[in-house]
Amino acid sequence: MKKPLVAGRIPPAWHAQLLTLQEETGKSQSELVKEAIGLYLKKTDTESVAAMNRRLKRLEKQYKKLTALI
């Protein structure tokens, strides 16, 4: 089943924040907007949570390696 397309205009400041989040998380604007709507509707995307956990584990491993160098 094809997912419906939803569009809307947002203030420039929100767009700037969205771009920053996109850069920080590596997620697409579409993914971020979907997550935001999910939060508003009190729904959690389990795949998104799993992806965040995988990223956190990678960062924790990198942190341990960096602290070992110090």
mmCIF file of C-alpha atoms in Angstrom:
data_model
loop_
_atom_site.group_PDB
_atom_site.id
_atom_site.type_symbol
_atom_site.label_atom_id
_atom_site.label_comp_id
_atom_site.label_asym_id
_atom_site.label_seq_id
_atom_site.Cartn_x
_atom_site.Cartn_y
_atom_site.Cartn_z
ATOM 1 C CA MET A 1 0.000 0.000 0.000
ATOM 2 C CA LYS A 2 1.318 3.395 -0.999
ATOM 3 C CA LYS A 3 1.802 5.913 1.810
ATOM 4 C CA PRO A 4 -0.119 9.181 1.413
ATOM 5 C CA LEU A 5 1.815 12.398 0.867
ATOM 6 C CA VAL A 6 1.228 15.234 3.327
ATOM 7 C CA ALA A 7 2.594 18.726 2.695
ATOM 8 C CA GLY A 8 2.540 22.020 4.527
ATOM 9 C CA ARG A 9 4.435 25.244 5.005
ATOM 10 C CA ILE A 10 6.471 25.955 8.125
ATOM 11 C CA PRO A 11 8.207 29.085 9.439
ATOM 12 C CA PRO A 12 11.801 29.604 8.261
ATOM 13 C CA ALA A 13 13.093 29.176 11.836
ATOM 14 C CA TRP A 14 11.507 25.712 12.044
ATOM 15 C CA HIS A 15 13.057 24.783 8.717
ATOM 16 C CA ALA A 16 16.484 25.862 9.959
ATOM 17 C CA GLN A 17 16.020 23.691 13.045
ATOM 18 C CA LEU A 18 14.883 20.800 10.858
ATOM 19 C CA LEU A 19 18.026 21.131 8.728
ATOM 20 C CA THR A 20 20.191 21.149 11.859
ATOM 21 C CA LEU A 21 18.460 18.028 13.175
ATOM 22 C CA GLN A 22 18.871 16.373 9.805
ATOM 23 C CA GLU A 23 22.603 17.053 9.872
ATOM 24 C CA GLU A 24 22.993 15.926 13.500
ATOM 25 C CA THR A 25 20.971 12.717 13.195
ATOM 26 C CA GLY A 26 21.625 11.698 9.606
ATOM 27 C CA LYS A 27 17.882 11.282 9.107
ATOM 28 C CA SER A 28 15.920 12.650 6.177
ATOM 29 C CA GLN A 29 13.505 15.545 6.591
ATOM 30 C CA SER A 30 10.714 13.101 5.821
ATOM 31 C CA GLU A 31 11.807 10.793 8.664
ATOM 32 C CA LEU A 32 12.046 13.693 11.113
ATOM 33 C CA VAL A 33 8.620 15.061 10.184
ATOM 34 C CA LYS A 34 7.121 11.567 10.439
ATOM 35 C CA GLU A 35 8.628 11.172 13.928
ATOM 36 C CA ALA A 36 7.346 14.598 14.999
ATOM 37 C CA ILE A 37 3.817 13.792 13.851
ATOM 38 C CA GLY A 38 4.084 10.395 15.549
ATOM 39 C CA LEU A 39 5.033 12.090 18.822
ATOM 40 C CA TYR A 40 2.144 14.506 18.462
ATOM 41 C CA LEU A 41 -0.223 11.598 17.852
ATOM 42 C CA LYS A 42 1.430 9.580 20.650
ATOM 43 C CA LYS A 43 2.734 6.892 18.286
ATOM 44 C CA THR A 44 6.270 5.523 18.276
ATOM 45 C CA ASP A 45 7.957 4.058 15.233
ATOM 46 C CA THR A 46 9.783 1.001 16.582
ATOM 47 C CA GLU A 47 12.233 0.987 13.668
ATOM 48 C CA SER A 48 13.188 4.576 14.455
ATOM 49 C CA VAL A 49 13.798 3.689 18.104
ATOM 50 C CA ALA A 50 15.877 0.676 17.056
ATOM 51 C CA ALA A 51 17.935 2.827 14.674
ATOM 52 C CA MET A 52 18.538 5.365 17.445
ATOM 53 C CA ASN A 53 19.695 2.573 19.777
ATOM 54 C CA ARG A 54 22.099 1.241 17.144
ATOM 55 C CA ARG A 55 23.536 4.718 16.648
ATOM 56 C CA LEU A 56 23.891 5.207 20.411
ATOM 57 C CA LYS A 57 25.777 1.914 20.743
ATOM 58 C CA ARG A 58 28.157 2.907 17.935
ATOM 59 C CA LEU A 59 28.782 6.268 19.604
ATOM 60 C CA GLU A 60 29.386 4.607 22.971
ATOM 61 C CA LYS A 61 31.992 2.303 21.376
ATOM 62 C CA GLN A 62 33.698 5.290 19.756
ATOM 63 C CA TYR A 63 33.664 7.127 23.086
ATOM 64 C CA LYS A 64 35.324 4.183 24.847
ATOM 65 C CA LYS A 65 38.033 4.043 22.182
ATOM 66 C CA LEU A 66 38.658 7.784 22.492
ATOM 67 C CA THR A 67 38.834 7.708 26.288
ATOM 68 C CA ALA A 68 41.320 4.828 26.078
ATOM 69 C CA LEU A 69 43.605 7.068 24.021
ATOM 70 C CA ILE A 70 43.643 9.808 26.646
#
